[in-house]
mmCIF file of C-alpha atoms in Angstrom:
data_model
loop_
_atom_site.group_PDB
_atom_site.id
_atom_site.type_symbol
_atom_site.label_atom_id
_atom_site.label_comp_id
_atom_site.label_asym_id
_atom_site.label_seq_id
_atom_site.Cartn_x
_atom_site.Cartn_y
_atom_site.Cartn_z
ATOM 1 C CA UNK R 120 121.226 86.389 120.030
ATOM 2 C CA UNK R 121 121.043 84.001 122.983
ATOM 3 C CA UNK R 122 117.908 82.979 124.819
ATOM 4 C CA UNK R 123 114.838 84.918 123.773
ATOM 5 C CA UNK R 124 113.219 86.929 126.549
ATOM 6 C CA UNK R 125 109.548 87.680 126.787
ATOM 7 C CA UNK R 126 108.190 91.096 127.724
ATOM 8 C CA UNK R 127 106.731 92.364 130.967
ATOM 9 C CA UNK R 128 104.075 94.232 128.980
ATOM 10 C CA UNK R 129 101.805 92.593 126.433
ATOM 11 C CA UNK R 130 103.278 94.228 123.326
ATOM 12 C CA UNK R 131 101.511 93.210 120.108
ATOM 13 C CA UNK R 132 103.097 93.761 116.661
ATOM 14 C CA UNK R 133 100.604 94.020 113.817
ATOM 15 C CA UNK R 134 100.119 91.707 110.852
ATOM 16 C CA UNK R 135 99.216 94.589 108.553
ATOM 17 C CA UNK R 136 98.790 98.340 109.043
ATOM 18 C CA UNK R 137 97.545 100.504 107.383
ATOM 19 C CA UNK R 138 96.727 97.641 105.003
ATOM 20 C CA UNK R 139 96.860 93.865 105.525
ATOM 21 C CA UNK R 140 99.770 93.759 103.058
ATOM 22 C CA UNK R 141 102.150 95.807 105.229
ATOM 23 C CA UNK R 142 103.032 93.915 108.444
ATOM 24 C CA UNK R 143 105.205 95.531 111.087
ATOM 25 C CA UNK R 144 108.261 93.318 110.719
ATOM 26 C CA UNK R 145 108.172 92.768 106.981
ATOM 27 C CA UNK R 146 111.928 93.320 106.650
ATOM 28 C CA UNK R 147 112.880 90.807 109.355
ATOM 29 C CA UNK R 148 110.360 87.967 109.262
ATOM 30 C CA UNK R 149 111.341 86.527 105.882
ATOM 31 C CA UNK R 150 108.157 87.546 104.077
ATOM 32 C CA UNK R 151 104.939 89.514 104.559
ATOM 33 C CA UNK R 152 102.593 86.576 105.170
ATOM 34 C CA UNK R 153 100.706 86.290 108.454
ATOM 35 C CA UNK R 154 102.325 82.880 108.970
ATOM 36 C CA UNK R 155 105.828 84.345 108.812
ATOM 37 C CA UNK R 156 104.899 87.303 111.004
ATOM 38 C CA UNK R 157 103.277 85.100 113.660
ATOM 39 C CA UNK R 158 106.272 82.760 113.747
ATOM 40 C CA UNK R 159 108.632 85.743 114.023
ATOM 41 C CA UNK R 160 106.612 87.353 116.830
ATOM 42 C CA UNK R 161 106.600 84.127 118.803
ATOM 43 C CA UNK R 162 110.335 83.591 118.285
ATOM 44 C CA UNK R 163 111.118 87.117 119.510
ATOM 45 C CA UNK R 164 109.211 86.814 122.777
ATOM 46 C CA UNK R 165 105.865 88.477 122.007
ATOM 47 C CA UNK R 166 102.713 86.991 123.539
ATOM 48 C CA UNK R 167 100.229 88.651 121.188
ATOM 49 C CA UNK R 168 99.808 89.905 117.629
ATOM 50 C CA UNK R 169 97.260 92.310 116.168
ATOM 51 C CA UNK R 170 95.439 92.168 112.827
ATOM 52 C CA UNK R 171 93.575 95.494 112.872
ATOM 53 C CA UNK R 172 91.980 95.222 109.439
ATOM 54 C CA UNK R 173 91.238 91.515 109.468
ATOM 55 C CA UNK R 174 87.664 92.349 108.377
ATOM 56 C CA UNK R 175 89.165 92.916 104.910
ATOM 57 C CA UNK R 176 90.385 89.314 104.774
ATOM 58 C CA UNK R 177 88.154 86.419 103.703
ATOM 59 C CA UNK R 178 86.794 84.021 106.290
ATOM 60 C CA UNK R 179 89.204 81.208 105.425
ATOM 61 C CA UNK R 180 92.212 83.484 105.894
ATOM 62 C CA UNK R 181 90.834 84.782 109.186
ATOM 63 C CA UNK R 182 90.444 81.200 110.403
ATOM 64 C CA UNK R 183 94.003 80.346 109.313
ATOM 65 C CA UNK R 184 95.384 83.347 111.186
ATOM 66 C CA UNK R 185 93.471 82.350 114.298
ATOM 67 C CA UNK R 186 94.760 78.778 114.084
ATOM 68 C CA UNK R 187 98.352 79.875 113.479
ATOM 69 C CA UNK R 188 98.289 82.298 116.413
ATOM 70 C CA UNK R 189 96.793 79.677 118.716
ATOM 71 C CA UNK R 190 99.363 77.082 117.668
ATOM 72 C CA UNK R 191 102.147 79.603 118.346
ATOM 73 C CA UNK R 192 100.729 80.390 121.785
ATOM 74 C CA UNK R 193 99.855 83.977 120.832
ATOM 75 C CA UNK R 194 96.730 85.903 121.772
ATOM 76 C CA UNK R 195 95.177 88.298 119.256
ATOM 77 C CA UNK R 196 94.784 92.049 119.638
ATOM 78 C CA UNK R 197 91.863 94.211 118.575
ATOM 79 C CA UNK R 198 90.379 94.524 115.102
ATOM 80 C CA UNK R 199 88.119 97.147 113.535
ATOM 81 C CA UNK R 200 84.572 95.779 113.543
ATOM 82 C CA UNK R 201 84.079 96.213 109.772
ATOM 83 C CA UNK R 202 86.139 97.194 106.703
ATOM 84 C CA UNK R 203 87.045 100.889 106.870
ATOM 85 C CA UNK R 204 84.695 101.842 104.056
ATOM 86 C CA UNK R 205 81.875 100.710 106.346
ATOM 87 C CA UNK R 206 83.441 101.916 109.580
ATOM 88 C CA UNK R 207 83.682 105.380 107.994
ATOM 89 C CA UNK R 208 79.889 105.527 107.703
ATOM 90 C CA UNK R 209 77.767 107.011 110.526
ATOM 91 C CA UNK R 210 76.497 103.577 111.534
ATOM 92 C CA UNK R 211 76.966 103.805 115.292
ATOM 93 C CA UNK R 212 74.943 107.012 115.533
ATOM 94 C CA UNK R 213 72.037 105.564 113.533
ATOM 95 C CA UNK R 214 68.544 106.011 114.936
ATOM 96 C CA UNK R 215 66.275 104.629 112.209
ATOM 97 C CA UNK R 216 65.250 100.980 112.172
ATOM 98 C CA UNK R 217 66.887 100.019 108.875
ATOM 99 C CA UNK R 218 70.281 101.474 109.840
ATOM 100 C CA UNK R 219 70.147 99.959 113.299
ATOM 101 C CA UNK R 220 69.378 96.545 111.827
ATOM 102 C CA UNK R 221 72.393 96.908 109.516
ATOM 103 C CA UNK R 222 74.562 97.834 112.516
ATOM 104 C CA UNK R 223 73.301 94.788 114.392
ATOM 105 C CA UNK R 224 74.304 92.615 111.429
ATOM 106 C CA UNK R 225 77.768 94.205 111.380
ATOM 107 C CA UNK R 226 78.205 93.508 115.092
ATOM 108 C CA UNK R 227 77.136 89.894 114.612
ATOM 109 C CA UNK R 228 79.687 89.622 111.770
ATOM 110 C CA UNK R 229 82.368 91.131 114.022
ATOM 111 C CA UNK R 230 81.606 88.589 116.747
ATOM 112 C CA UNK R 231 82.048 85.838 114.152
ATOM 113 C CA UNK R 232 85.381 87.359 113.082
ATOM 114 C CA UNK R 233 86.492 87.513 116.698
ATOM 115 C CA UNK R 234 85.726 83.824 117.102
ATOM 116 C CA UNK R 235 87.608 82.924 113.930
ATOM 117 C CA UNK R 236 90.777 84.799 114.809
ATOM 118 C CA UNK R 237 90.595 84.320 118.577
ATOM 119 C CA UNK R 238 90.177 87.981 119.543
ATOM 120 C CA UNK R 239 87.858 89.377 122.193
ATOM 121 C CA UNK R 240 88.474 93.068 121.404
ATOM 122 C CA UNK R 241 86.308 94.745 118.742
ATOM 123 C CA UNK R 242 87.493 98.264 117.883
ATOM 124 C CA UNK R 243 84.697 100.736 117.177
ATOM 125 C CA UNK R 244 85.198 103.664 114.812
ATOM 126 C CA UNK R 245 82.345 105.541 113.186
ATOM 127 C CA UNK R 246 81.822 108.275 110.640
ATOM 128 C CA UNK R 247 79.838 111.444 111.113
ATOM 129 C CA UNK R 248 76.612 112.644 109.507
ATOM 130 C CA UNK R 249 77.018 116.308 108.436
ATOM 131 C CA UNK R 250 73.247 116.819 108.645
ATOM 132 C CA UNK R 251 73.177 116.223 112.412
ATOM 133 C CA UNK R 252 75.031 117.807 115.288
ATOM 134 C CA UNK R 253 77.965 115.909 116.733
ATOM 135 C CA UNK R 254 76.407 116.081 120.190
ATOM 136 C CA UNK R 255 73.246 114.419 118.876
ATOM 137 C CA UNK R 256 75.297 111.735 117.160
ATOM 138 C CA UNK R 257 77.375 111.046 120.284
ATOM 139 C CA UNK R 258 74.157 110.626 122.242
ATOM 140 C CA UNK R 259 72.827 108.169 119.654
ATOM 141 C CA UNK R 260 76.139 106.285 119.630
ATOM 142 C CA UNK R 261 75.940 105.906 123.396
ATOM 143 C CA UNK R 262 72.441 104.454 123.042
ATOM 144 C CA UNK R 263 73.512 101.965 120.364
ATOM 145 C CA UNK R 264 76.499 100.822 122.371
ATOM 146 C CA UNK R 265 74.297 100.318 125.419
ATOM 147 C CA UNK R 266 71.803 98.385 123.289
ATOM 148 C CA UNK R 267 74.461 96.025 121.900
ATOM 149 C CA UNK R 268 76.765 95.678 124.909
ATOM 150 C CA UNK R 269 75.030 92.627 126.389
ATOM 151 C CA UNK R 270 75.112 90.824 123.039
ATOM 152 C CA UNK R 271 78.855 91.359 122.748
ATOM 153 C CA UNK R 272 79.481 90.459 126.393
ATOM 154 C CA UNK R 273 77.562 87.190 126.026
ATOM 155 C CA UNK R 274 80.020 86.288 123.240
ATOM 156 C CA UNK R 275 82.919 86.901 125.647
ATOM 157 C CA UNK R 276 84.008 90.041 123.796
ATOM 158 C CA UNK R 277 83.991 93.795 124.256
ATOM 159 C CA UNK R 278 83.574 96.956 122.215
ATOM 160 C CA UNK R 279 86.583 99.289 122.389
ATOM 161 C CA UNK R 280 85.983 102.927 121.474
ATOM 162 C CA UNK R 281 88.678 105.020 119.806
ATOM 163 C CA UNK R 282 89.026 108.746 119.131
ATOM 164 C CA UNK R 283 91.131 109.544 116.052
ATOM 165 C CA UNK R 284 93.220 112.364 114.587
ATOM 166 C CA UNK R 285 90.993 114.794 112.680
ATOM 167 C CA UNK R 286 93.742 115.584 110.180
ATOM 168 C CA UNK R 287 94.130 111.929 109.201
ATOM 169 C CA UNK R 288 90.463 110.945 109.495
ATOM 170 C CA UNK R 289 88.409 114.157 109.257
ATOM 171 C CA UNK R 290 85.047 112.508 108.622
ATOM 172 C CA UNK R 291 84.971 110.406 111.785
ATOM 173 C CA UNK R 292 82.718 111.282 114.707
ATOM 174 C CA UNK R 293 85.139 111.007 117.634
ATOM 175 C CA UNK R 294 88.276 113.134 117.484
ATOM 176 C CA UNK R 295 88.906 113.962 121.135
ATOM 177 C CA UNK R 296 89.700 111.446 123.849
ATOM 178 C CA UNK R 297 87.338 113.195 126.241
ATOM 179 C CA UNK R 298 84.375 112.664 123.913
ATOM 180 C CA UNK R 299 85.173 108.950 123.614
ATOM 181 C CA UNK R 300 85.601 108.692 127.389
ATOM 182 C CA UNK R 301 82.257 110.436 127.978
ATOM 183 C CA UNK R 302 80.551 107.865 125.755
ATOM 184 C CA UNK R 303 82.174 104.946 127.558
ATOM 185 C CA UNK R 304 81.139 106.396 130.920
ATOM 186 C CA UNK R 305 77.658 107.108 129.568
ATOM 187 C CA UNK R 306 77.191 103.486 128.521
ATOM 188 C CA UNK R 307 78.438 102.240 131.881
ATOM 189 C CA UNK R 308 78.860 98.616 130.782
ATOM 190 C CA UNK R 309 81.971 96.467 131.398
ATOM 191 C CA UNK R 310 81.937 95.321 127.769
ATOM 192 C CA UNK R 311 82.380 98.899 126.484
ATOM 193 C CA UNK R 312 85.890 100.231 127.066
ATOM 194 C CA UNK R 313 88.424 102.727 125.683
ATOM 195 C CA UNK R 314 91.401 102.530 123.330
ATOM 196 C CA UNK R 315 94.183 104.953 124.257
ATOM 197 C CA UNK R 316 96.161 105.618 121.067
ATOM 198 C CA UNK R 317 99.204 107.788 121.761
ATOM 199 C CA UNK R 318 99.445 109.289 118.253
ATOM 200 C CA UNK R 319 95.762 110.240 118.101
ATOM 201 C CA UNK R 320 95.758 111.641 121.630
ATOM 202 C CA UNK R 321 98.916 113.673 121.034
ATOM 203 C CA UNK R 322 97.587 115.068 117.741
ATOM 204 C CA UNK R 323 94.235 116.142 119.163
ATOM 205 C CA UNK R 324 94.682 116.739 122.879
ATOM 206 C CA UNK R 325 98.349 116.504 123.889
ATOM 207 C CA UNK R 326 99.196 115.964 127.574
ATOM 208 C CA UNK R 327 99.625 112.204 127.184
ATOM 209 C CA UNK R 328 100.308 111.464 130.846
ATOM 210 C CA UNK R 329 97.542 113.761 132.069
ATOM 211 C CA UNK R 330 95.004 112.192 129.711
ATOM 212 C CA UNK R 331 96.226 108.737 130.664
ATOM 213 C CA UNK R 332 95.504 109.588 134.296
ATOM 214 C CA UNK R 333 92.076 111.093 133.535
ATOM 215 C CA UNK R 334 90.877 108.035 131.605
ATOM 216 C CA UNK R 335 92.831 105.255 133.325
ATOM 217 C CA UNK R 336 89.785 103.476 134.721
ATOM 218 C CA UNK R 337 88.310 103.147 131.214
ATOM 219 C CA UNK R 338 91.344 101.973 129.222
ATOM 220 C CA UNK R 339 91.292 98.461 127.810
ATOM 221 C CA UNK R 340 93.961 98.804 125.105
ATOM 222 C CA UNK R 341 96.981 101.068 124.648
ATOM 223 C CA UNK R 342 98.243 101.623 121.114
ATOM 224 C CA UNK R 343 101.738 102.996 120.551
ATOM 225 C CA UNK R 344 102.623 105.257 117.634
ATOM 226 C CA UNK R 345 104.662 108.434 117.547
ATOM 227 C CA UNK R 346 103.523 111.837 116.302
ATOM 228 C CA UNK R 347 103.717 113.326 113.754
ATOM 229 C CA UNK R 348 103.524 110.725 111.018
ATOM 230 C CA UNK R 349 102.366 107.709 113.044
ATOM 231 C CA UNK R 350 105.834 106.179 112.937
ATOM 232 C CA UNK R 351 107.659 103.942 115.407
ATOM 233 C CA UNK R 352 108.296 105.252 118.947
ATOM 234 C CA UNK R 353 111.375 107.466 118.832
ATOM 235 C CA UNK R 354 110.729 108.800 115.336
ATOM 236 C CA UNK R 355 108.622 111.753 116.548
ATOM 237 C CA UNK R 356 108.114 114.058 119.499
ATOM 238 C CA UNK R 357 106.882 111.752 122.272
ATOM 239 C CA UNK R 358 108.981 110.388 125.143
ATOM 240 C CA UNK R 359 107.952 106.759 124.979
ATOM 241 C CA UNK R 360 110.249 105.547 127.709
ATOM 242 C CA UNK R 361 108.385 107.800 130.121
ATOM 243 C CA UNK R 362 104.979 106.809 128.706
ATOM 244 C CA UNK R 363 105.566 103.057 128.747
ATOM 245 C CA UNK R 364 107.230 103.175 132.162
ATOM 246 C CA UNK R 365 104.126 104.947 133.482
ATOM 247 C CA UNK R 366 101.829 102.335 131.951
ATOM 248 C CA UNK R 367 103.883 99.617 133.569
ATOM 249 C CA UNK R 368 104.062 101.451 136.912
ATOM 250 C CA UNK R 369 100.271 101.574 136.974
ATOM 251 C CA UNK R 370 100.094 97.812 136.493
ATOM 252 C CA UNK R 371 98.518 97.760 133.040
ATOM 253 C CA UNK R 372 97.901 94.159 131.979
ATOM 254 C CA UNK R 373 96.028 94.672 128.700
ATOM 255 C CA UNK R 374 97.265 94.686 125.103
ATOM 256 C CA UNK R 375 99.902 97.280 124.192
ATOM 257 C CA UNK R 376 99.595 97.297 120.433
ATOM 258 C CA UNK R 377 102.448 98.460 118.203
ATOM 259 C CA UNK R 378 100.146 100.067 115.656
ATOM 260 C CA UNK R 379 102.505 102.187 113.583
ATOM 261 C CA UNK R 380 104.551 102.404 110.416
ATOM 262 C CA UNK R 381 108.254 103.143 110.025
ATOM 263 C CA UNK R 382 110.356 106.228 109.441
ATOM 264 C CA UNK R 383 112.645 103.706 107.738
ATOM 265 C CA UNK R 384 111.500 100.120 107.238
ATOM 266 C CA UNK R 385 115.021 98.776 106.697
ATOM 267 C CA UNK R 386 116.044 95.665 108.642
ATOM 268 C CA UNK R 387 118.568 97.628 110.723
ATOM 269 C CA UNK R 388 115.929 100.056 111.990
ATOM 270 C CA UNK R 389 113.466 97.286 112.778
ATOM 271 C CA UNK R 390 116.127 95.348 114.698
ATOM 272 C CA UNK R 391 117.157 98.506 116.573
ATOM 273 C CA UNK R 392 113.534 98.974 117.611
ATOM 274 C CA UNK R 393 113.285 95.392 118.841
ATOM 275 C CA UNK R 394 116.386 95.935 120.945
ATOM 276 C CA UNK R 395 114.859 99.133 122.358
ATOM 277 C CA UNK R 396 111.749 97.196 123.380
ATOM 278 C CA UNK R 397 113.997 94.910 125.391
ATOM 279 C CA UNK R 398 114.018 97.667 128.021
ATOM 280 C CA UNK R 399 110.742 96.049 129.126
ATOM 281 C CA UNK R 400 111.921 92.437 128.793
ATOM 282 C CA UNK R 401 111.352 90.001 131.630
ATOM 283 C CA UNK R 402 114.329 90.139 133.944
ATOM 284 C CA UNK R 403 115.798 93.176 132.178
ATOM 285 C CA UNK R 404 116.780 95.960 134.565
ATOM 286 C CA UNK R 405 117.931 98.472 131.964
ATOM 287 C CA UNK R 406 116.156 101.432 133.513
ATOM 288 C CA UNK R 407 117.305 105.033 133.543
ATOM 289 C CA UNK R 408 116.621 107.741 136.081
ATOM 290 C CA UNK R 409 115.455 111.237 135.390
ATOM 291 C CA UNK R 410 113.529 110.627 132.161
ATOM 292 C CA UNK R 411 112.153 113.864 130.784
ATOM 293 C CA UNK R 412 108.412 114.429 130.817
ATOM 294 C CA UNK R 413 106.511 113.340 127.730
#
């Protein structure tokens, strides 16, 4: 294979999505353990890995992952602030004292997780309360984010807001990128930023490049997954060469997380994908002209 190149963009393969037991490169890394995945990512030129559902792991395992990533010279990507069964509750739109206290405890726990694994990016998802209007809940979410932003910033971390596909996650509050962006702008705090997930945006709003432009000043993390099916780039309808080239052209320096599954998880397909990513390798000039619009 020759000398391993790094990447111009901060691509981050995951250690387990949609569950901690299904890492991105399970067919190539030797086994599914975080240790094997971290070693593989480092050997193949990545500078970062992501463990999105690390809140489901016990504290000792979180600490081991953080130590392994640090030893390998890898930064960590974002993680959902709580296990999904809690993140699916309408916690962030809570207005009563008991619920707000529980949310505060969850945020404190997320800060502790971030310290254990070495991540500064806390992903925020929240469920919806059918007894209240979505507009009312978005307003309350904005207030809670504003209330907690300083606490998170003092820990050296940030809260990253994500809108999700209503077909996959119908009971969540934020389904459209514009609603998430309005909340981030409404909070107006540097520790509250936006996740731009290509699969969710395409499913709900389309116009990837237009939405990228409209929210560019708010974006902290880009997540790559094709649509439909949330498979690897190239398995669906999006033109990822155009999308990633545009991200690079704009000078994006944040995490670009490879948060997807596989149309085929065989070793040959995973290796083919790695070779495709080499388009954005350091020193690699394999560019093409006239890419079609996304």
